[in-house]
Amino acid sequence: MATENSSSVSEFILAGLTDQPGLRIPLFFLFLGFYVVTVVGNLGLMMLIGLDSHLHIPMYFFLLNLSFIDFSYSTTLTPKMLVGFVSKKNTISYAGCMTQFFFFCFFVFSESYILSAMAYDRYVAICKPLLYTVTMSPQMCLFLLWGVYGMGVFGAVAHMVNLMFITFCSDNLINHYMCDIIPLLELSCNSSYVHLLVVFIVVTIGIGVPIVTIFISYGFILSSIFHISSIEGRSKAFSTCSSHIIVVSLFFGSGAFMYLKPPSILPLDQGKVSSIFYTAVVPMFNPLIYSLRNKDVKIALKKTLSRKIFS
């Protein structure tokens, strides 16, 4: 149905991040730097967790998957954005646009739910430490991971089904640097309030449910921390959660700002700036946050580097 509805459009033109020629080359090198740091940081963290046996615990199992998701959805979007900075007309085929959008949705939804799984892991570690090994068994971790990627599939398919019922006519200029649901709906000939409502419902499931899970988890965590008598114990408990709290705030804050406001309140040009934050900046910062603020990761990195140097 999607092919029939959109038969008048075989390709789209991506407007890009800016229409000012003087900014294109500086922005190209800026985002190329972001992408290099993202790739090196996330692949490096994945390799480090895989190589160090001390990091083979549930917390780092989820962190490895977070790095994989960050690397993947940054790779889904950034190379095409970089092409847009150095080409006169940045075109993308209809099939390429839908493919990019599908994987973007899949990885963003997966990130939302991997962050909620990490919050649950911290809840069990702090609130039920004696049952941690039993509760967060390998089977339980795999079950949670299946749920994470299952919700990724749900989010991507739900948005794609929504797009099946809209028609693209002669206008094919997407006012964005990527194929995203809001600019695609604005470009269509027959999008209605129902389509926007579906977007709001799907995004609420993708953002709202994980946020509620995270808030409940941290509510119990804070309650447990305040019952710890020693200052050192409280400090240690807070430190194990601080990196996750920063990452959650950056990701959900920028995502909610982009998608959970009506277009009349947040114009697309401002939305593009907001989306840059969670598509380019957040994936770059995540491995840095977990590396610089995590004692276990820093120790593992020093061990790995010393082994490489001496070998």
PDB file of C-alpha atoms in Angstrom:
ATOM      1  CA  MET A   1       0.000   0.000   0.000  1.00  0.00           C
ATOM      2  CA  ALA A   2       2.911   2.344   0.781  1.00  0.00           C
ATOM      3  CA  THR A   3       4.309   1.994  -2.738  1.00  0.00           C
ATOM      4  CA  GLU A   4       0.955   2.624  -4.380  1.00  0.00           C
ATOM      5  CA  ASN A   5       0.098   5.634  -2.204  1.00  0.00           C
ATOM      6  CA  SER A   6       3.447   7.293  -2.837  1.00  0.00           C
ATOM      7  CA  SER A   7       3.932   6.327  -6.515  1.00  0.00           C
ATOM      8  CA  SER A   8       4.228   9.989  -7.555  1.00  0.00           C
ATOM      9  CA  VAL A   9       7.393  10.360  -5.432  1.00  0.00           C
ATOM     10  CA  SER A  10      10.373   8.124  -6.203  1.00  0.00           C
ATOM     11  CA  GLU A  11      12.906  10.114  -4.193  1.00  0.00           C
ATOM     12  CA  PHE A  12      13.096  12.835  -1.565  1.00  0.00           C
ATOM     13  CA  ILE A  13      15.398  15.827  -1.166  1.00  0.00           C
ATOM     14  CA  LEU A  14      16.745  16.378   2.353  1.00  0.00           C
ATOM     15  CA  ALA A  15      16.920  20.100   3.146  1.00  0.00           C
ATOM     16  CA  GLY A  16      19.674  19.466   5.674  1.00  0.00           C
ATOM     17  CA  LEU A  17      20.540  21.212   8.883  1.00  0.00           C
ATOM     18  CA  THR A  18      21.230  24.646   7.378  1.00  0.00           C
ATOM     19  CA  ASP A  19      20.682  26.537   4.122  1.00  0.00           C
ATOM     20  CA  GLN A  20      23.664  28.843   4.703  1.00  0.00           C
ATOM     21  CA  PRO A  21      26.580  27.778   2.440  1.00  0.00           C
ATOM     22  CA  GLY A  22      29.199  29.344   4.709  1.00  0.00           C
ATOM     23  CA  LEU A  23      28.253  27.034   7.587  1.00  0.00           C
ATOM     24  CA  ARG A  24      28.295  23.758   5.639  1.00  0.00           C
ATOM     25  CA  ILE A  25      32.026  22.978   5.713  1.00  0.00           C
ATOM     26  CA  PRO A  26      32.504  23.912   9.411  1.00  0.00           C
ATOM     27  CA  LEU A  27      29.429  21.829  10.305  1.00  0.00           C
ATOM     28  CA  PHE A  28      30.743  18.934   8.190  1.00  0.00           C
ATOM     29  CA  PHE A  29      33.979  18.778  10.177  1.00  0.00           C
ATOM     30  CA  LEU A  30      32.150  19.330  13.476  1.00  0.00           C
ATOM     31  CA  PHE A  31      29.779  16.400  12.939  1.00  0.00           C
ATOM     32  CA  LEU A  32      32.503  14.277  11.382  1.00  0.00           C
ATOM     33  CA  GLY A  33      34.398  14.754  14.648  1.00  0.00           C
ATOM     34  CA  PHE A  34      31.262  13.845  16.616  1.00  0.00           C
ATOM     35  CA  TYR A  35      30.812  10.701  14.527  1.00  0.00           C
ATOM     36  CA  VAL A  36      34.444   9.582  14.870  1.00  0.00           C
ATOM     37  CA  VAL A  37      34.273   9.997  18.654  1.00  0.00           C
ATOM     38  CA  THR A  38      30.933   8.127  18.691  1.00  0.00           C
ATOM     39  CA  VAL A  39      32.284   5.197  16.667  1.00  0.00           C
ATOM     40  CA  VAL A  40      35.590   4.932  18.539  1.00  0.00           C
ATOM     41  CA  GLY A  41      33.982   5.432  21.948  1.00  0.00           C
ATOM     42  CA  ASN A  42      31.143   2.955  21.547  1.00  0.00           C
ATOM     43  CA  LEU A  43      33.107   0.252  19.693  1.00  0.00           C
ATOM     44  CA  GLY A  44      35.951   0.692  22.186  1.00  0.00           C
ATOM     45  CA  LEU A  45      33.580   0.277  25.139  1.00  0.00           C
ATOM     46  CA  MET A  46      32.028  -2.809  23.542  1.00  0.00           C
ATOM     47  CA  MET A  47      35.464  -4.364  22.995  1.00  0.00           C
ATOM     48  CA  LEU A  48      36.559  -3.482  26.528  1.00  0.00           C
ATOM     49  CA  ILE A  49      33.497  -5.133  28.082  1.00  0.00           C
ATOM     50  CA  GLY A  50      33.953  -8.171  25.878  1.00  0.00           C
ATOM     51  CA  LEU A  51      37.660  -8.582  26.689  1.00  0.00           C
ATOM     52  CA  ASP A  52      37.585  -7.996  30.466  1.00  0.00           C
ATOM     53  CA  SER A  53      36.026 -10.855  32.414  1.00  0.00           C
ATOM     54  CA  HIS A  54      35.480  -8.597  35.453  1.00  0.00           C
ATOM     55  CA  LEU A  55      32.910  -6.678  33.402  1.00  0.00           C
ATOM     56  CA  HIS A  56      30.878  -9.782  32.521  1.00  0.00           C
ATOM     57  CA  ILE A  57      28.027  -8.858  34.853  1.00  0.00           C
ATOM     58  CA  PRO A  58      24.447  -7.689  34.064  1.00  0.00           C
ATOM     59  CA  MET A  59      25.215  -3.970  34.402  1.00  0.00           C
ATOM     60  CA  TYR A  60      27.898  -4.105  31.702  1.00  0.00           C
ATOM     61  CA  PHE A  61      25.910  -6.565  29.600  1.00  0.00           C
ATOM     62  CA  PHE A  62      23.266  -3.848  29.242  1.00  0.00           C
ATOM     63  CA  LEU A  63      25.931  -1.171  28.790  1.00  0.00           C
ATOM     64  CA  LEU A  64      27.426  -3.181  25.906  1.00  0.00           C
ATOM     65  CA  ASN A  65      24.013  -3.235  24.235  1.00  0.00           C
ATOM     66  CA  LEU A  66      23.563   0.497  24.872  1.00  0.00           C
ATOM     67  CA  SER A  67      26.868   1.122  23.080  1.00  0.00           C
ATOM     68  CA  PHE A  68      25.785  -1.108  20.203  1.00  0.00           C
ATOM     69  CA  ILE A  69      22.494   0.792  19.882  1.00  0.00           C
ATOM     70  CA  ASP A  70      24.217   4.201  20.047  1.00  0.00           C
ATOM     71  CA  PHE A  71      26.752   3.183  17.402  1.00  0.00           C
ATOM     72  CA  SER A  72      24.032   1.725  15.171  1.00  0.00           C
ATOM     73  CA  TYR A  73      21.558   4.582  15.130  1.00  0.00           C
ATOM     74  CA  SER A  74      24.304   7.164  14.790  1.00  0.00           C
ATOM     75  CA  THR A  75      25.553   5.211  11.761  1.00  0.00           C
ATOM     76  CA  THR A  76      22.005   5.088  10.396  1.00  0.00           C
ATOM     77  CA  LEU A  77      21.790   8.907  10.295  1.00  0.00           C
ATOM     78  CA  THR A  78      25.145  10.697  10.444  1.00  0.00           C
ATOM     79  CA  PRO A  79      26.820   9.561   7.171  1.00  0.00           C
ATOM     80  CA  LYS A  80      23.831  10.790   5.141  1.00  0.00           C
ATOM     81  CA  MET A  81      23.854  14.079   7.051  1.00  0.00           C
ATOM     82  CA  LEU A  82      27.568  14.517   6.291  1.00  0.00           C
ATOM     83  CA  VAL A  83      26.882  13.953   2.576  1.00  0.00           C
ATOM     84  CA  GLY A  84      24.298  16.740   2.755  1.00  0.00           C
ATOM     85  CA  PHE A  85      26.923  19.235   3.920  1.00  0.00           C
ATOM     86  CA  VAL A  86      29.167  18.684   0.876  1.00  0.00           C
ATOM     87  CA  SER A  87      26.612  18.035  -1.908  1.00  0.00           C
ATOM     88  CA  LYS A  88      24.502  20.598  -3.751  1.00  0.00           C
ATOM     89  CA  LYS A  89      21.366  18.460  -3.610  1.00  0.00           C
ATOM     90  CA  ASN A  90      21.127  15.695  -1.018  1.00  0.00           C
ATOM     91  CA  THR A  91      18.649  13.176  -2.433  1.00  0.00           C
ATOM     92  CA  ILE A  92      17.472   9.900  -0.943  1.00  0.00           C
ATOM     93  CA  SER A  93      15.306   7.296  -2.662  1.00  0.00           C
ATOM     94  CA  TYR A  94      11.858   6.486  -1.302  1.00  0.00           C
ATOM     95  CA  ALA A  95      13.057   3.015  -0.290  1.00  0.00           C
ATOM     96  CA  GLY A  96      16.210   4.480   1.273  1.00  0.00           C
ATOM     97  CA  CYS A  97      14.150   7.019   3.222  1.00  0.00           C
ATOM     98  CA  MET A  98      11.790   4.377   4.579  1.00  0.00           C
ATOM     99  CA  THR A  99      14.726   2.091   5.453  1.00  0.00           C
ATOM    100  CA  GLN A 100      16.532   4.876   7.306  1.00  0.00           C
ATOM    101  CA  PHE A 101      13.367   5.792   9.168  1.00  0.00           C
ATOM    102  CA  PHE A 102      12.643   2.165  10.120  1.00  0.00           C
ATOM    103  CA  PHE A 103      16.095   1.576  11.637  1.00  0.00           C
ATOM    104  CA  PHE A 104      16.095   4.995  13.298  1.00  0.00           C
ATOM    105  CA  CYS A 105      12.803   4.132  15.048  1.00  0.00           C
ATOM    106  CA  PHE A 106      14.034   0.653  15.935  1.00  0.00           C
ATOM    107  CA  PHE A 107      17.229   1.860  17.609  1.00  0.00           C
ATOM    108  CA  VAL A 108      15.655   4.871  19.372  1.00  0.00           C
ATOM    109  CA  PHE A 109      12.895   2.712  20.890  1.00  0.00           C
ATOM    110  CA  SER A 110      15.506   0.103  21.835  1.00  0.00           C
ATOM    111  CA  GLU A 111      17.586   2.778  23.554  1.00  0.00           C
ATOM    112  CA  SER A 112      14.574   3.924  25.584  1.00  0.00           C
ATOM    113  CA  TYR A 113      13.948   0.426  26.862  1.00  0.00           C
ATOM    114  CA  ILE A 114      17.603  -0.534  27.422  1.00  0.00           C
ATOM    115  CA  LEU A 115      17.843   2.513  29.705  1.00  0.00           C
ATOM    116  CA  SER A 116      14.801   1.299  31.650  1.00  0.00           C
ATOM    117  CA  ALA A 117      16.335  -2.205  31.885  1.00  0.00           C
ATOM    118  CA  MET A 118      19.509  -0.614  33.281  1.00  0.00           C
ATOM    119  CA  ALA A 119      17.409   1.260  35.853  1.00  0.00           C
ATOM    120  CA  TYR A 120      15.795  -2.019  36.921  1.00  0.00           C
ATOM    121  CA  ASP A 121      19.262  -3.576  37.223  1.00  0.00           C
ATOM    122  CA  ARG A 122      20.371  -0.732  39.533  1.00  0.00           C
ATOM    123  CA  TYR A 123      17.157  -1.132  41.565  1.00  0.00           C
ATOM    124  CA  VAL A 124      17.865  -4.821  42.185  1.00  0.00           C
ATOM    125  CA  ALA A 125      21.561  -4.161  42.938  1.00  0.00           C
ATOM    126  CA  ILE A 126      20.822  -1.485  45.562  1.00  0.00           C
ATOM    127  CA  CYS A 127      17.455  -2.517  46.990  1.00  0.00           C
ATOM    128  CA  LYS A 128      17.873  -6.316  46.906  1.00  0.00           C
ATOM    129  CA  PRO A 129      21.639  -6.930  46.931  1.00  0.00           C
ATOM    130  CA  LEU A 130      21.396 -10.415  48.473  1.00  0.00           C
ATOM    131  CA  LEU A 131      19.053 -11.552  45.688  1.00  0.00           C
ATOM    132  CA  TYR A 132      20.920  -9.766  42.886  1.00  0.00           C
ATOM    133  CA  THR A 133      22.678 -12.829  41.433  1.00  0.00           C
ATOM    134  CA  VAL A 134      19.479 -14.868  41.444  1.00  0.00           C
ATOM    135  CA  THR A 135      17.200 -12.082  40.174  1.00  0.00           C
ATOM    136  CA  MET A 136      19.528 -10.840  37.432  1.00  0.00           C
ATOM    137  CA  SER A 137      20.386 -14.302  36.152  1.00  0.00           C
ATOM    138  CA  PRO A 138      21.623 -14.761  32.554  1.00  0.00           C
ATOM    139  CA  GLN A 139      18.133 -15.964  31.622  1.00  0.00           C
ATOM    140  CA  MET A 140      16.547 -12.832  33.102  1.00  0.00           C
ATOM    141  CA  CYS A 141      19.043 -10.581  31.312  1.00  0.00           C
ATOM    142  CA  LEU A 142      18.285 -12.255  27.990  1.00  0.00           C
ATOM    143  CA  PHE A 143      14.544 -11.970  28.663  1.00  0.00           C
ATOM    144  CA  LEU A 144      14.911  -8.225  29.299  1.00  0.00           C
ATOM    145  CA  LEU A 145      17.043  -7.858  26.178  1.00  0.00           C
ATOM    146  CA  TRP A 146      14.410  -9.624  24.072  1.00  0.00           C
ATOM    147  CA  GLY A 147      11.884  -7.158  25.479  1.00  0.00           C
ATOM    148  CA  VAL A 148      14.157  -4.219  24.614  1.00  0.00           C
ATOM    149  CA  TYR A 149      14.570  -5.188  20.971  1.00  0.00           C
ATOM    150  CA  GLY A 150      10.967  -6.382  20.772  1.00  0.00           C
ATOM    151  CA  MET A 151       9.791  -2.883  21.686  1.00  0.00           C
ATOM    152  CA  GLY A 152      12.229  -1.545  19.093  1.00  0.00           C
ATOM    153  CA  VAL A 153      10.469  -3.632  16.447  1.00  0.00           C
ATOM    154  CA  PHE A 154       7.069  -2.495  17.748  1.00  0.00           C
ATOM    155  CA  GLY A 155       7.989   1.203  17.523  1.00  0.00           C
ATOM    156  CA  ALA A 156       9.432   0.896  14.021  1.00  0.00           C
ATOM    157  CA  VAL A 157       6.522  -1.169  12.664  1.00  0.00           C
ATOM    158  CA  ALA A 158       3.878   1.090  14.268  1.00  0.00           C
ATOM    159  CA  HIS A 159       5.360   4.191  12.636  1.00  0.00           C
ATOM    160  CA  MET A 160       5.755   2.433   9.291  1.00  0.00           C
ATOM    161  CA  VAL A 161       2.117   1.297   9.333  1.00  0.00           C
ATOM    162  CA  ASN A 162       1.121   4.901  10.040  1.00  0.00           C
ATOM    163  CA  LEU A 163       3.087   6.004   6.953  1.00  0.00           C
ATOM    164  CA  MET A 164       1.357   3.379   4.799  1.00  0.00           C
ATOM    165  CA  PHE A 165      -1.846   5.413   4.924  1.00  0.00           C
ATOM    166  CA  ILE A 166      -0.442   8.750   3.756  1.00  0.00           C
ATOM    167  CA  THR A 167       0.132   9.970   0.204  1.00  0.00           C
ATOM    168  CA  PHE A 168       3.162  11.872  -1.088  1.00  0.00           C
ATOM    169  CA  CYS A 169       2.397  14.125  -4.056  1.00  0.00           C
ATOM    170  CA  SER A 170       4.652  16.393  -6.124  1.00  0.00           C
ATOM    171  CA  ASP A 171       6.439  18.100  -3.230  1.00  0.00           C
ATOM    172  CA  ASN A 172       9.422  15.963  -2.165  1.00  0.00           C
ATOM    173  CA  LEU A 173      11.551  18.386  -0.106  1.00  0.00           C
ATOM    174  CA  ILE A 174      11.900  17.089   3.467  1.00  0.00           C
ATOM    175  CA  ASN A 175      12.624  19.956   5.840  1.00  0.00           C
ATOM    176  CA  HIS A 176      15.118  17.928   7.842  1.00  0.00           C
ATOM    177  CA  TYR A 177      18.525  16.252   7.598  1.00  0.00           C
ATOM    178  CA  MET A 178      16.930  12.800   7.968  1.00  0.00           C
ATOM    179  CA  CYS A 179      13.695  10.965   7.246  1.00  0.00           C
ATOM    180  CA  ASP A 180      11.578  11.474  10.367  1.00  0.00           C
ATOM    181  CA  ILE A 181       7.877  11.094  11.008  1.00  0.00           C
ATOM    182  CA  ILE A 182       6.895  14.745  11.638  1.00  0.00           C
ATOM    183  CA  PRO A 183       8.485  16.255   8.484  1.00  0.00           C
ATOM    184  CA  LEU A 184       7.163  13.318   6.427  1.00  0.00           C
ATOM    185  CA  LEU A 185       3.629  13.959   7.692  1.00  0.00           C
ATOM    186  CA  GLU A 186       3.953  17.666   6.925  1.00  0.00           C
ATOM    187  CA  LEU A 187       5.084  16.773   3.390  1.00  0.00           C
ATOM    188  CA  SER A 188       2.169  14.432   2.675  1.00  0.00           C
ATOM    189  CA  CYS A 189      -1.046  15.374   0.876  1.00  0.00           C
ATOM    190  CA  ASN A 190      -3.517  13.680   3.189  1.00  0.00           C
ATOM    191  CA  SER A 191      -2.057  13.587   6.686  1.00  0.00           C
ATOM    192  CA  SER A 192      -4.641  14.303   9.347  1.00  0.00           C
ATOM    193  CA  TYR A 193      -5.061  14.731  13.075  1.00  0.00           C
ATOM    194  CA  VAL A 194      -5.398  10.937  13.326  1.00  0.00           C
ATOM    195  CA  HIS A 195      -1.865  10.414  11.974  1.00  0.00           C
ATOM    196  CA  LEU A 196      -0.448  12.901  14.479  1.00  0.00           C
ATOM    197  CA  LEU A 197      -2.433  11.232  17.246  1.00  0.00           C
ATOM    198  CA  VAL A 198      -0.932   7.853  16.326  1.00  0.00           C
ATOM    199  CA  VAL A 199       2.549   9.406  16.420  1.00  0.00           C
ATOM    200  CA  PHE A 200       1.837  10.867  19.861  1.00  0.00           C
ATOM    201  CA  ILE A 201       0.531   7.528  21.192  1.00  0.00           C
ATOM    202  CA  VAL A 202       3.455   5.504  19.800  1.00  0.00           C
ATOM    203  CA  VAL A 203       6.037   8.003  21.064  1.00  0.00           C
ATOM    204  CA  THR A 204       4.334   8.091  24.467  1.00  0.00           C
ATOM    205  CA  ILE A 205       4.721   4.300  24.652  1.00  0.00           C
ATOM    206  CA  GLY A 206       8.342   4.640  23.544  1.00  0.00           C
ATOM    207  CA  ILE A 207       9.183   7.409  25.999  1.00  0.00           C
ATOM    208  CA  GLY A 208       6.446   7.362  28.657  1.00  0.00           C
ATOM    209  CA  VAL A 209       6.598   3.688  29.687  1.00  0.00           C
ATOM    210  CA  PRO A 210      10.420   3.644  30.114  1.00  0.00           C
ATOM    211  CA  ILE A 211      10.326   6.956  32.003  1.00  0.00           C
ATOM    212  CA  VAL A 212       7.683   5.609  34.407  1.00  0.00           C
ATOM    213  CA  THR A 213       9.767   2.446  34.916  1.00  0.00           C
ATOM    214  CA  ILE A 214      12.883   4.519  35.554  1.00  0.00           C
ATOM    215  CA  PHE A 215      11.092   6.859  37.997  1.00  0.00           C
ATOM    216  CA  ILE A 216       9.643   3.940  39.951  1.00  0.00           C
ATOM    217  CA  SER A 217      13.044   2.221  40.064  1.00  0.00           C
ATOM    218  CA  TYR A 218      14.779   5.362  41.296  1.00  0.00           C
ATOM    219  CA  GLY A 219      12.008   6.027  43.795  1.00  0.00           C
ATOM    220  CA  PHE A 220      12.809   2.698  45.465  1.00  0.00           C
ATOM    221  CA  ILE A 221      16.547   3.323  45.055  1.00  0.00           C
ATOM    222  CA  LEU A 222      16.376   6.715  46.794  1.00  0.00           C
ATOM    223  CA  SER A 223      14.278   5.221  49.579  1.00  0.00           C
ATOM    224  CA  SER A 224      16.908   2.511  50.128  1.00  0.00           C
ATOM    225  CA  ILE A 225      19.803   4.981  49.959  1.00  0.00           C
ATOM    226  CA  PHE A 226      18.266   7.224  52.627  1.00  0.00           C
ATOM    227  CA  HIS A 227      18.033   4.201  54.909  1.00  0.00           C
ATOM    228  CA  ILE A 228      21.793   3.596  54.621  1.00  0.00           C
ATOM    229  CA  SER A 229      23.377   4.873  57.815  1.00  0.00           C
ATOM    230  CA  SER A 230      26.957   5.491  56.638  1.00  0.00           C
ATOM    231  CA  ILE A 231      27.842   8.468  54.437  1.00  0.00           C
ATOM    232  CA  GLU A 232      30.331   6.320  52.530  1.00  0.00           C
ATOM    233  CA  GLY A 233      27.620   3.765  51.741  1.00  0.00           C
ATOM    234  CA  ARG A 234      25.269   6.465  50.477  1.00  0.00           C
ATOM    235  CA  SER A 235      27.997   7.992  48.353  1.00  0.00           C
ATOM    236  CA  LYS A 236      28.866   4.628  46.815  1.00  0.00           C
ATOM    237  CA  ALA A 237      25.205   3.911  46.037  1.00  0.00           C
ATOM    238  CA  PHE A 238      24.726   7.321  44.418  1.00  0.00           C
ATOM    239  CA  SER A 239      27.923   6.927  42.359  1.00  0.00           C
ATOM    240  CA  THR A 240      26.691   3.661  40.833  1.00  0.00           C
ATOM    241  CA  CYS A 241      23.599   5.458  39.518  1.00  0.00           C
ATOM    242  CA  SER A 242      24.986   8.882  38.570  1.00  0.00           C
ATOM    243  CA  SER A 243      26.173   7.955  35.054  1.00  0.00           C
ATOM    244  CA  HIS A 244      22.843   6.349  34.222  1.00  0.00           C
ATOM    245  CA  ILE A 245      20.887   9.350  35.537  1.00  0.00           C
ATOM    246  CA  ILE A 246      22.919  11.739  33.335  1.00  0.00           C
ATOM    247  CA  VAL A 247      22.413   9.589  30.230  1.00  0.00           C
ATOM    248  CA  VAL A 248      18.667   9.215  30.914  1.00  0.00           C
ATOM    249  CA  SER A 249      18.251  12.981  31.389  1.00  0.00           C
ATOM    250  CA  LEU A 250      20.068  13.821  28.147  1.00  0.00           C
ATOM    251  CA  PHE A 251      18.260  11.247  26.015  1.00  0.00           C
ATOM    252  CA  PHE A 252      14.683  11.533  27.288  1.00  0.00           C
ATOM    253  CA  GLY A 253      14.881  15.295  27.791  1.00  0.00           C
ATOM    254  CA  SER A 254      15.792  16.012  24.173  1.00  0.00           C
ATOM    255  CA  GLY A 255      13.447  13.311  22.804  1.00  0.00           C
ATOM    256  CA  ALA A 256      10.419  14.551  24.750  1.00  0.00           C
ATOM    257  CA  PHE A 257      11.191  18.152  23.753  1.00  0.00           C
ATOM    258  CA  MET A 258      11.112  17.108  20.092  1.00  0.00           C
ATOM    259  CA  TYR A 259       8.129  14.739  19.903  1.00  0.00           C
ATOM    260  CA  LEU A 260       5.763  15.424  22.787  1.00  0.00           C
ATOM    261  CA  LYS A 261       5.011  19.032  21.829  1.00  0.00           C
ATOM    262  CA  PRO A 262       2.588  20.089  19.079  1.00  0.00           C
ATOM    263  CA  PRO A 263       4.267  21.390  15.875  1.00  0.00           C
ATOM    264  CA  SER A 264       2.709  24.823  16.519  1.00  0.00           C
ATOM    265  CA  ILE A 265       4.697  25.103  19.752  1.00  0.00           C
ATOM    266  CA  LEU A 266       7.940  23.636  18.387  1.00  0.00           C
ATOM    267  CA  PRO A 267       8.644  24.627  14.734  1.00  0.00           C
ATOM    268  CA  LEU A 268      10.576  22.144  12.608  1.00  0.00           C
ATOM    269  CA  ASP A 269      13.704  24.321  12.444  1.00  0.00           C
ATOM    270  CA  GLN A 270      13.931  24.248  16.251  1.00  0.00           C
ATOM    271  CA  GLY A 271      13.054  20.552  16.155  1.00  0.00           C
ATOM    272  CA  LYS A 272      16.056  19.898  13.923  1.00  0.00           C
ATOM    273  CA  VAL A 273      18.355  21.431  16.517  1.00  0.00           C
ATOM    274  CA  SER A 274      16.725  19.360  19.257  1.00  0.00           C
ATOM    275  CA  SER A 275      16.999  16.157  17.223  1.00  0.00           C
ATOM    276  CA  ILE A 276      20.723  16.836  16.636  1.00  0.00           C
ATOM    277  CA  PHE A 277      21.138  16.561  20.377  1.00  0.00           C
ATOM    278  CA  TYR A 278      19.799  13.029  20.753  1.00  0.00           C
ATOM    279  CA  THR A 279      20.956  11.684  17.356  1.00  0.00           C
ATOM    280  CA  ALA A 280      24.533  13.002  17.370  1.00  0.00           C
ATOM    281  CA  VAL A 281      25.490  14.399  20.778  1.00  0.00           C
ATOM    282  CA  VAL A 282      23.966  11.783  23.128  1.00  0.00           C
ATOM    283  CA  PRO A 283      25.530   8.738  21.350  1.00  0.00           C
ATOM    284  CA  MET A 284      28.891  10.497  21.545  1.00  0.00           C
ATOM    285  CA  PHE A 285      28.600  11.373  25.234  1.00  0.00           C
ATOM    286  CA  ASN A 286      27.295   8.019  26.506  1.00  0.00           C
ATOM    287  CA  PRO A 287      30.617   6.093  26.317  1.00  0.00           C
ATOM    288  CA  LEU A 288      32.483   9.143  27.660  1.00  0.00           C
ATOM    289  CA  ILE A 289      30.113   9.444  30.632  1.00  0.00           C
ATOM    290  CA  TYR A 290      30.365   5.752  31.479  1.00  0.00           C
ATOM    291  CA  SER A 291      34.141   5.711  30.969  1.00  0.00           C
ATOM    292  CA  LEU A 292      35.031   8.846  32.916  1.00  0.00           C
ATOM    293  CA  ARG A 293      32.563   8.314  35.794  1.00  0.00           C
ATOM    294  CA  ASN A 294      32.904   4.540  36.203  1.00  0.00           C
ATOM    295  CA  LYS A 295      35.713   3.121  38.316  1.00  0.00           C
ATOM    296  CA  ASP A 296      35.406  -0.435  36.953  1.00  0.00           C
ATOM    297  CA  VAL A 297      35.625   0.742  33.333  1.00  0.00           C
ATOM    298  CA  LYS A 298      38.673   2.913  34.068  1.00  0.00           C
ATOM    299  CA  ILE A 299      40.452   0.022  35.812  1.00  0.00           C
ATOM    300  CA  ALA A 300      39.610  -2.342  32.933  1.00  0.00           C
ATOM    301  CA  LEU A 301      40.851   0.230  30.408  1.00  0.00           C
ATOM    302  CA  LYS A 302      44.170   0.638  32.266  1.00  0.00           C
ATOM    303  CA  LYS A 303      44.628  -3.153  32.438  1.00  0.00           C
ATOM    304  CA  THR A 304      43.869  -3.594  28.736  1.00  0.00           C
ATOM    305  CA  LEU A 305      46.193  -0.773  27.713  1.00  0.00           C
ATOM    306  CA  SER A 306      49.017  -2.038  29.936  1.00  0.00           C
ATOM    307  CA  ARG A 307      48.667  -5.534  28.441  1.00  0.00           C
ATOM    308  CA  LYS A 308      48.852  -4.096  24.923  1.00  0.00           C
ATOM    309  CA  ILE A 309      51.878  -1.951  25.772  1.00  0.00           C
ATOM    310  CA  PHE A 310      53.837  -4.782  27.416  1.00  0.00           C
ATOM    311  CA  SER A 311      52.929  -7.273  24.703  1.00  0.00           C
TER     312      SER A 311
END
